Coordinates of N, CA and C in Angstrom, one line a residue:
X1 N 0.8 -1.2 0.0 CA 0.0 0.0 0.0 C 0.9 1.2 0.0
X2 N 0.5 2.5 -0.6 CA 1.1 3.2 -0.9 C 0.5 4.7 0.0
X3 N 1.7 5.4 0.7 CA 1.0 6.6 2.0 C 0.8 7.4 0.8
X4 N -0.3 8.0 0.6 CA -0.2 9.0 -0.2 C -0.4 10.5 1.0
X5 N 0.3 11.8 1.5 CA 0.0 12.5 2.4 C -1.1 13.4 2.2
X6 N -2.2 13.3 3.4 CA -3.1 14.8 3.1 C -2.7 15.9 3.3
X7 N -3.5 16.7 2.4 CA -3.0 17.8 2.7 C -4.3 18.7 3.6
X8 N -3.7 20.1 3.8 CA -4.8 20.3 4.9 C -6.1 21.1 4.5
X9 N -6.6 21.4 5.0 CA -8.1 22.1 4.2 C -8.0 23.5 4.7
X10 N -8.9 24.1 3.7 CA -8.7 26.0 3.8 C -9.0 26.0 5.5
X11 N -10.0 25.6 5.7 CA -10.3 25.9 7.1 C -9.2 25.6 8.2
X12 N -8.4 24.0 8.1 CA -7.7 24.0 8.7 C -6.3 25.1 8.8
X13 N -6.0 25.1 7.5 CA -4.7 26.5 7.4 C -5.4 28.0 8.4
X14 N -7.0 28.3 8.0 CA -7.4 29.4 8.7 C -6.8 28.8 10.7
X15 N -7.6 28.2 10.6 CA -7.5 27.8 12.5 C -6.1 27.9 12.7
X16 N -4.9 26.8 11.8 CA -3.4 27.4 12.4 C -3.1 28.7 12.4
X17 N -3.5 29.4 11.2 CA -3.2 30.6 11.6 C -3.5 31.5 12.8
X18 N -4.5 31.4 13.4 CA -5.3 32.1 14.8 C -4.6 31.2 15.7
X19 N -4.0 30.0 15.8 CA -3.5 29.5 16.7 C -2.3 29.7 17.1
X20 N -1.8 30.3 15.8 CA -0.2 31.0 15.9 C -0.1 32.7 16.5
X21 N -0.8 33.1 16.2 CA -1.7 34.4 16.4 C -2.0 34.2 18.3
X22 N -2.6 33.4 18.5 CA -2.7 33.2 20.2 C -1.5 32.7 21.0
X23 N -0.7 31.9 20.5 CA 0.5 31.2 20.6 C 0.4 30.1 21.3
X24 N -0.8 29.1 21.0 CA -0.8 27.9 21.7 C -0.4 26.9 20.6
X25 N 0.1 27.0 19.3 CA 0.9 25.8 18.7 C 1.7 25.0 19.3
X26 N 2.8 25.2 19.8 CA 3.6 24.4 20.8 C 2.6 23.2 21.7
X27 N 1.3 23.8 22.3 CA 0.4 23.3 23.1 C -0.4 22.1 22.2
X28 N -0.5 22.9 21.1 CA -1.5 21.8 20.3 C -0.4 20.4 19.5
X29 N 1.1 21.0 19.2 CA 1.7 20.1 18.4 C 1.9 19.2 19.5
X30 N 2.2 18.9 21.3 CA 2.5 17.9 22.2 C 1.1 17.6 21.9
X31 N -0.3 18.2 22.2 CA -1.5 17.3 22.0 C -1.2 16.4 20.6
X32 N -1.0 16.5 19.7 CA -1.1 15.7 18.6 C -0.2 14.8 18.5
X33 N 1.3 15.1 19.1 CA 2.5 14.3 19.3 C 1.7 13.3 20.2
X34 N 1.4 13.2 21.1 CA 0.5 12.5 22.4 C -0.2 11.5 21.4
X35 N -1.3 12.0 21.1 CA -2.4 11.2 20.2 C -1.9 10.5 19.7
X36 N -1.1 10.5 18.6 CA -0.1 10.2 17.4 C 0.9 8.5 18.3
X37 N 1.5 9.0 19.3 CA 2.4 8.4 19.6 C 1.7 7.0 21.2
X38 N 0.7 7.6 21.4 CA -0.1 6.6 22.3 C -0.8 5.4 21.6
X39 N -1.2 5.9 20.6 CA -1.8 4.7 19.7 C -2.9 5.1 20.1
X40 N -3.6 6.6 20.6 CA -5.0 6.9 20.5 C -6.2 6.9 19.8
X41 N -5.5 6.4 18.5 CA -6.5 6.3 17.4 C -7.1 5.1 17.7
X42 N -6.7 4.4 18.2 CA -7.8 2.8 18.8 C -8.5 3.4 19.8
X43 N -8.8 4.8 20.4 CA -9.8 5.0 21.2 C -9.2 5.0 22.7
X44 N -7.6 5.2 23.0 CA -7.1 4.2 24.2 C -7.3 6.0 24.6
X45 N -7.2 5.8 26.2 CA -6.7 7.3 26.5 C -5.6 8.0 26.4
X46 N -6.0 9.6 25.9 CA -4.9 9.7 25.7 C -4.5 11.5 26.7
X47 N -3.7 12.5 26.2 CA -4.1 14.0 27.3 C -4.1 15.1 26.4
X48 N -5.7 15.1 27.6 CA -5.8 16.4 26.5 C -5.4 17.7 27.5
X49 N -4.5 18.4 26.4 CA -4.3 19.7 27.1 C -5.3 20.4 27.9
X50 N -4.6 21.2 28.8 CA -5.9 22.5 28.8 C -5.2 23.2 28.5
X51 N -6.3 23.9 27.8 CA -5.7 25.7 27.5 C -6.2 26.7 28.9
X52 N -5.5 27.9 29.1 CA -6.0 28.5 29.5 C -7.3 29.4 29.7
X53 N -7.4 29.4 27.9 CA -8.8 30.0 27.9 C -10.0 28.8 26.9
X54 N -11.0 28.5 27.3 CA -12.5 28.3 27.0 C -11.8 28.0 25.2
X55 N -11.9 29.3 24.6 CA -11.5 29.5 23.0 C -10.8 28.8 22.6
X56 N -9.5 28.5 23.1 CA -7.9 27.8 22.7 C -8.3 26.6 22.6
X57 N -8.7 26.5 23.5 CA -9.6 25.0 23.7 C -10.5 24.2 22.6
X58 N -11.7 25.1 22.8 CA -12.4 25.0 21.4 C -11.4 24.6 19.9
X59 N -10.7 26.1 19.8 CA -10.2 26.0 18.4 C -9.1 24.7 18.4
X60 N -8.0 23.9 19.4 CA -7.7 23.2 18.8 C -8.5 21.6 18.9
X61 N -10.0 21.8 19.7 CA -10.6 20.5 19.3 C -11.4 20.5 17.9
X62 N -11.5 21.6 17.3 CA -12.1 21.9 16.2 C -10.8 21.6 14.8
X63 N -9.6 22.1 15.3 CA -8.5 21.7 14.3 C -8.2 20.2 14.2
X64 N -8.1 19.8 15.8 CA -7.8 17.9 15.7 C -9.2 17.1 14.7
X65 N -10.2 17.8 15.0 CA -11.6 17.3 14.5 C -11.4 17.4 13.1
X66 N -11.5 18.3 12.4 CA -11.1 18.5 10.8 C -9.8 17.4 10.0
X67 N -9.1 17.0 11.3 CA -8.3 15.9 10.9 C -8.6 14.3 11.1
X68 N -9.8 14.2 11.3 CA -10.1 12.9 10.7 C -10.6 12.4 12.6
X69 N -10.5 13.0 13.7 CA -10.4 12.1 15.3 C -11.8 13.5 15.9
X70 N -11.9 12.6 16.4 CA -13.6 13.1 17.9 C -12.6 12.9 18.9
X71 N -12.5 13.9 19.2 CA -11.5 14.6 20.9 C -12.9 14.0 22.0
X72 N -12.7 13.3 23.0 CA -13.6 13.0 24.0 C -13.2 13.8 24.8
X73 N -13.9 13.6 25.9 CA -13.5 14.7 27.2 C -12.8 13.9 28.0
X74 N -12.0 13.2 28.4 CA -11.2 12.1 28.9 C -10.0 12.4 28.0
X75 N -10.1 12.8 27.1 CA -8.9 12.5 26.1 C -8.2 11.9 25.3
X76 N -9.0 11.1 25.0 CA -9.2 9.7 24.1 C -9.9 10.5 22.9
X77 N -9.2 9.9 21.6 CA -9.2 10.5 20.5 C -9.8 8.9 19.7
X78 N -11.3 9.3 19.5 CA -11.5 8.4 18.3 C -11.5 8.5 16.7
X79 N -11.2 7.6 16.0 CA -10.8 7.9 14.6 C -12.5 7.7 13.8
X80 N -12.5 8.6 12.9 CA -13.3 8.9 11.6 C -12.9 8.3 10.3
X81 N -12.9 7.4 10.0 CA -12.9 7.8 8.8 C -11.2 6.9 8.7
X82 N -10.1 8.1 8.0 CA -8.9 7.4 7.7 C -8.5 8.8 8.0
X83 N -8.1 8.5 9.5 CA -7.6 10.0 10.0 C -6.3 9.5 9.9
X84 N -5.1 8.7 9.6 CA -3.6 9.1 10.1 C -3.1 9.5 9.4
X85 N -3.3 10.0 8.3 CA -2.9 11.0 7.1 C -3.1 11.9 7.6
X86 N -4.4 12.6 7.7 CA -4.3 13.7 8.0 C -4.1 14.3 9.4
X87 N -3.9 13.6 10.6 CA -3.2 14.1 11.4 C -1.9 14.0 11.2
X88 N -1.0 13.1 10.3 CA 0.2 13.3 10.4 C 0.7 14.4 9.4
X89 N -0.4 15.0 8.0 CA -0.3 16.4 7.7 C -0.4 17.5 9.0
X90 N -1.3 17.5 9.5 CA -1.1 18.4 11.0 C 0.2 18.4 11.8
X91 N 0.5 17.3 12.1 CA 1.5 17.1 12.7 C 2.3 18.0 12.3
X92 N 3.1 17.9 10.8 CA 3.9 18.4 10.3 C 3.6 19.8 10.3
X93 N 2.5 20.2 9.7 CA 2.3 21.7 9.9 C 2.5 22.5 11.1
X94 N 1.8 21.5 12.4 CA 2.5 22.5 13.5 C 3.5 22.3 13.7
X95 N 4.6 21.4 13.5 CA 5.7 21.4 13.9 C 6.7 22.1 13.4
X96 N 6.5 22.5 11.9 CA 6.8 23.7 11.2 C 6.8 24.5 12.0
X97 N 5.5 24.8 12.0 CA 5.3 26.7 12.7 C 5.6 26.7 13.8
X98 N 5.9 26.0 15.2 CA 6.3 25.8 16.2 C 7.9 25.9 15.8
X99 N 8.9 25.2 14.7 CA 10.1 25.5 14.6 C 10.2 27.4 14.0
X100 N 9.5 27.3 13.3 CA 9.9 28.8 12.7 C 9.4 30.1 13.7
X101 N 8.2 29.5 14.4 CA 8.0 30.6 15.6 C 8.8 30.9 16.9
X102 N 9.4 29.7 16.9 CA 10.4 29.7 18.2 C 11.7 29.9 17.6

């Protein structure tokens, strides 16, 4: 089988941008590093950050969400669909802008 990589969607590029803008990328790329690396996509628990504010919150369960996973409130990330493409596009993106912002 062959990985072909997703790429990310206008909306998702919108939300990094506001997330870089607040400065919780660093926060969101350990959330995804976490997910990614627990094997949360079988549903296992996994941690979800807190943000300081209500919003940060929201916007990066709305970013992880557009990547293919349902953020629970426990922190266990279930998969949609054929999300490891597209969170490992995410991945990469924040890790980008987390290198170039810092």
């Amino acid at each position: 089988t062959q990985f072909i990589p997703a790429e990310l969607t206008e909306d998702q590029l919108l939300l990094l941008l506001e997330s870089l803008e607040r400065k919780i990328v660093s926060q969101q790329l350990n959330l995804v590093r976490t997910q990614i690396t627990l094997g949360s996509f079988q549903g296992e628990a996994g941690a979800m950050l807190l943000f300081p504010h209500e919003d940060e919150q929201r916007l990066t369960i709305a970013l992880v969400e557009l990547s293919g996973m349902q953020l629970q409130e426990d922190g266990s990330a279930v998969p949609r669909d054929k999300p490891f493409e597209a969170m490992a596009a995410l991945f990469v993106a924040l890790y980008a802008l987390n290198f170039l912002s810092g």
